[in-house]
Amino acid sequence: MLPWGLLPHQSMPLLRMVVVMVLTLLVHPAAGSAAPPVVLCNDEHFPLSYRDDAGRPAGLYPEILHEAARRSGVQLDIRVAPWTRALRALETGEAALGGVFFTTRARGQWRVSLPLHLARIVAVLPQESSIAATRVAELRPYRICIVEGWSYGPPLDGAQMDGGWNLDPAPSEALCLRKLEAGRVQVALVGEAGALR
């Protein structure tokens, strides 16, 4: 396992991401049909949402969705999918999302609930790395893997627009860590739970 706790939580408040549940069922095309609405969760965001060994949805988000469906009497077809595919399904009206990062895009485009979970983002480096960063800005010279669709706070969210950082997006934490192990990036910014897995 790679050492992940290199940037202390207190020094990276802008890298905390707020995770919120998105339930767009009222505007979902399947809401009035015989088939239950499809709600997609990320298939590689352990422990919040992932595919278990049998291929079924598992984690905090699917459990919350199952309980909400049970209590409300609304049937849901809860599935897991790669995050980029889930986002496309939301944008085309094919599915709702269970678990999304609270970003400007999310607030502007989707109906979202209040935050349910705060995740801690950590910088993962190879053991032999000489990088000694204690602030986000100190990572700027390095090639950094980020997860597509995540909000890392204003410094990195803005960097994706201005091109001033060397960011290499991947569709999941697992793929960010694989890029790091293969030497394709120098730093992977992932959730603490994903780094520990």
Tab-separated table of C-alpha atoms in Angstrom:
chain	number	residue	atom	x	y	z
A	1	MET	CA	0.000	0.000	0.000
A	2	LEU	CA	1.140	3.526	-0.731
A	3	PRO	CA	1.666	6.075	2.060
A	4	TRP	CA	-1.282	8.457	1.789
A	5	GLY	CA	-1.334	10.767	4.800
A	6	LEU	CA	1.232	13.225	3.531
A	7	LEU	CA	-0.794	16.427	3.605
A	8	PRO	CA	-2.510	17.050	6.941
A	9	HIS	CA	-6.245	17.637	6.898
A	10	GLN	CA	-5.931	20.963	8.734
A	11	SER	CA	-3.634	22.409	6.054
A	12	MET	CA	-5.965	21.481	3.213
A	13	PRO	CA	-9.412	22.820	4.135
A	14	LEU	CA	-10.121	23.689	0.511
A	15	LEU	CA	-9.631	20.085	-0.496
A	16	ARG	CA	-12.505	18.828	1.631
A	17	MET	CA	-15.286	17.768	-0.592
A	18	VAL	CA	-18.881	17.863	0.376
A	19	VAL	CA	-20.805	14.857	-0.770
A	20	VAL	CA	-24.523	15.176	-1.272
A	21	MET	CA	-27.271	12.849	-2.390
A	22	VAL	CA	-28.955	13.723	-5.661
A	23	LEU	CA	-32.481	12.468	-6.071
A	24	THR	CA	-34.024	13.865	-9.234
A	25	LEU	CA	-36.913	11.439	-9.119
A	26	LEU	CA	-39.604	14.092	-9.442
A	27	VAL	CA	-38.274	15.146	-12.836
A	28	HIS	CA	-37.020	11.717	-13.862
A	29	PRO	CA	-38.728	10.436	-17.068
A	30	ALA	CA	-39.471	7.057	-15.450
A	31	ALA	CA	-41.214	8.589	-12.426
A	32	GLY	CA	-44.697	8.003	-13.841
A	33	SER	CA	-44.003	4.740	-15.662
A	34	ALA	CA	-44.492	1.148	-14.541
A	35	ALA	CA	-40.755	0.571	-14.217
A	36	PRO	CA	-39.124	1.964	-11.067
A	37	PRO	CA	-36.763	4.898	-11.671
A	38	VAL	CA	-33.111	3.977	-12.094
A	39	VAL	CA	-30.723	5.538	-9.570
A	40	LEU	CA	-27.020	5.096	-10.321
A	41	CYS	CA	-24.228	5.136	-7.743
A	42	ASN	CA	-20.486	5.188	-8.412
A	43	ASP	CA	-19.092	1.666	-8.758
A	44	GLU	CA	-15.630	2.515	-7.345
A	45	HIS	CA	-16.002	4.912	-4.433
A	46	PHE	CA	-15.455	2.652	-1.430
A	47	PRO	CA	-16.860	2.806	1.249
A	48	LEU	CA	-19.528	5.246	0.087
A	49	SER	CA	-20.574	3.472	-3.080
A	50	TYR	CA	-19.114	0.479	-4.862
A	51	ARG	CA	-19.837	-2.869	-6.517
A	52	ASP	CA	-19.626	-5.769	-4.053
A	53	ASP	CA	-18.104	-9.168	-4.918
A	54	ALA	CA	-21.452	-10.338	-6.305
A	55	GLY	CA	-21.734	-7.228	-8.528
A	56	ARG	CA	-24.481	-5.601	-6.429
A	57	PRO	CA	-24.553	-1.990	-5.195
A	58	ALA	CA	-22.974	-1.649	-1.746
A	59	GLY	CA	-21.903	1.150	0.574
A	60	LEU	CA	-23.418	4.108	2.373
A	61	TYR	CA	-25.223	5.676	-0.610
A	62	PRO	CA	-27.031	2.525	-1.775
A	63	GLU	CA	-28.018	1.790	1.850
A	64	ILE	CA	-29.460	5.295	2.250
A	65	LEU	CA	-31.359	4.924	-1.022
A	66	HIS	CA	-32.759	1.510	-0.050
A	67	GLU	CA	-33.897	2.859	3.313
A	68	ALA	CA	-35.453	5.979	1.761
A	69	ALA	CA	-37.301	3.783	-0.747
A	70	ARG	CA	-38.504	1.459	2.016
A	71	ARG	CA	-39.765	4.296	4.195
A	72	SER	CA	-41.435	6.189	1.354
A	73	GLY	CA	-42.879	3.184	-0.424
A	74	VAL	CA	-41.262	4.359	-3.691
A	75	GLN	CA	-39.609	1.578	-5.656
A	76	LEU	CA	-36.136	2.327	-7.002
A	77	ASP	CA	-33.885	0.386	-9.334
A	78	ILE	CA	-30.539	1.059	-7.627
A	79	ARG	CA	-27.471	0.185	-9.697
A	80	VAL	CA	-23.757	0.950	-9.781
A	81	ALA	CA	-21.911	2.242	-12.835
A	82	PRO	CA	-18.660	4.018	-13.682
A	83	TRP	CA	-19.001	7.635	-12.575
A	84	THR	CA	-18.641	9.208	-16.018
A	85	ARG	CA	-21.373	6.913	-17.355
A	86	ALA	CA	-23.618	7.778	-14.387
A	87	LEU	CA	-23.159	11.507	-15.044
A	88	ARG	CA	-24.073	11.043	-18.722
A	89	ALA	CA	-27.179	9.073	-17.709
A	90	LEU	CA	-28.244	11.927	-15.422
A	91	GLU	CA	-27.659	14.525	-18.126
A	92	THR	CA	-29.705	12.545	-20.673
A	93	GLY	CA	-32.519	11.853	-18.201
A	94	GLU	CA	-31.944	8.085	-18.166
A	95	ALA	CA	-31.216	7.919	-14.434
A	96	ALA	CA	-30.919	9.832	-11.198
A	97	LEU	CA	-27.720	9.834	-9.132
A	98	GLY	CA	-27.202	8.586	-5.623
A	99	GLY	CA	-24.168	10.474	-4.332
A	100	VAL	CA	-22.585	13.435	-6.071
A	101	PHE	CA	-19.987	15.988	-5.091
A	102	PHE	CA	-21.308	19.408	-4.173
A	103	THR	CA	-19.859	21.602	-6.905
A	104	THR	CA	-20.939	24.762	-8.673
A	105	ARG	CA	-22.061	22.559	-11.553
A	106	ALA	CA	-24.167	20.370	-9.258
A	107	ARG	CA	-25.820	23.365	-7.596
A	108	GLY	CA	-26.534	24.979	-10.954
A	109	GLN	CA	-27.840	21.950	-12.841
A	110	TRP	CA	-29.401	19.494	-10.413
A	111	ARG	CA	-31.690	19.334	-7.427
A	112	VAL	CA	-29.513	18.270	-4.505
A	113	SER	CA	-30.112	17.506	-0.858
A	114	LEU	CA	-28.221	18.924	2.066
A	115	PRO	CA	-24.720	17.471	2.605
A	116	LEU	CA	-24.726	13.967	4.088
A	117	HIS	CA	-21.010	13.313	4.341
A	118	LEU	CA	-17.727	15.228	4.356
A	119	ALA	CA	-14.831	13.341	2.812
A	120	ARG	CA	-11.163	13.937	3.437
A	121	ILE	CA	-8.920	14.188	0.373
A	122	VAL	CA	-5.324	13.002	0.699
A	123	ALA	CA	-2.283	13.241	-1.524
A	124	VAL	CA	-0.810	9.840	-2.331
A	125	LEU	CA	2.836	9.678	-3.381
A	126	PRO	CA	5.193	6.821	-4.176
A	127	GLN	CA	7.315	5.773	-1.214
A	128	GLU	CA	10.494	6.891	-2.960
A	129	SER	CA	9.095	10.366	-3.761
A	130	SER	CA	11.043	13.429	-2.660
A	131	ILE	CA	7.984	15.707	-2.833
A	132	ALA	CA	7.535	17.489	0.488
A	133	ALA	CA	4.325	19.509	0.218
A	134	THR	CA	2.215	20.830	3.061
A	135	ARG	CA	-0.060	23.066	0.961
A	136	VAL	CA	-2.055	22.506	-2.194
A	137	ALA	CA	-0.159	25.268	-4.020
A	138	GLU	CA	3.113	23.384	-3.496
A	139	LEU	CA	1.804	20.557	-5.706
A	140	ARG	CA	1.495	22.822	-8.761
A	141	PRO	CA	4.783	21.783	-10.445
A	142	TYR	CA	3.881	18.085	-10.373
A	143	ARG	CA	1.744	15.878	-12.586
A	144	ILE	CA	-1.389	15.193	-10.492
A	145	CYS	CA	-4.145	12.658	-11.026
A	146	ILE	CA	-7.605	13.843	-10.016
A	147	VAL	CA	-10.950	12.050	-10.249
A	148	GLU	CA	-13.216	13.381	-13.012
A	149	GLY	CA	-16.273	15.159	-11.695
A	150	TRP	CA	-14.911	15.705	-8.187
A	151	SER	CA	-14.595	19.088	-6.527
A	152	TYR	CA	-11.219	19.649	-4.889
A	153	GLY	CA	-11.936	23.211	-3.800
A	154	PRO	CA	-11.247	26.531	-5.549
A	155	PRO	CA	-7.479	26.154	-6.219
A	156	LEU	CA	-7.776	22.933	-8.209
A	157	ASP	CA	-11.294	23.459	-9.548
A	158	GLY	CA	-10.069	26.745	-11.044
A	159	ALA	CA	-6.875	25.065	-12.281
A	160	GLN	CA	-8.946	22.783	-14.444
A	161	MET	CA	-10.190	25.885	-16.259
A	162	ASP	CA	-7.025	27.977	-16.504
A	163	GLY	CA	-4.634	25.154	-17.386
A	164	GLY	CA	-1.990	26.373	-14.936
A	165	TRP	CA	-1.658	22.955	-13.328
A	166	ASN	CA	-0.570	19.646	-14.818
A	167	LEU	CA	-3.737	17.673	-14.050
A	168	ASP	CA	-4.399	14.194	-15.392
A	169	PRO	CA	-8.037	13.196	-14.731
A	170	ALA	CA	-9.182	9.594	-14.313
A	171	PRO	CA	-12.729	8.232	-13.952
A	172	SER	CA	-12.109	6.687	-10.508
A	173	GLU	CA	-9.846	6.677	-7.474
A	174	ALA	CA	-8.660	3.180	-8.365
A	175	LEU	CA	-7.491	4.354	-11.788
A	176	CYS	CA	-5.728	7.371	-10.234
A	177	LEU	CA	-3.826	5.022	-7.951
A	178	ARG	CA	-2.976	2.724	-10.880
A	179	LYS	CA	-1.575	5.711	-12.808
A	180	LEU	CA	0.543	6.584	-9.771
A	181	GLU	CA	1.846	3.008	-9.436
A	182	ALA	CA	2.676	2.959	-13.165
A	183	GLY	CA	4.647	6.206	-12.844
A	184	ARG	CA	2.332	8.159	-15.151
A	185	VAL	CA	1.651	10.773	-12.433
A	186	GLN	CA	3.618	11.981	-9.413
A	187	VAL	CA	0.659	12.577	-7.079
A	188	ALA	CA	-2.860	11.143	-6.818
A	189	LEU	CA	-5.520	13.146	-4.983
A	190	VAL	CA	-8.101	10.664	-3.705
A	191	GLY	CA	-10.417	10.145	-0.762
A	192	GLU	CA	-8.803	8.847	2.398
A	193	ALA	CA	-10.971	5.712	2.393
A	194	GLY	CA	-10.032	4.979	-1.231
A	195	ALA	CA	-6.347	5.351	-0.419
A	196	LEU	CA	-6.644	2.904	2.444
A	197	ARG	CA	-8.449	0.259	0.441
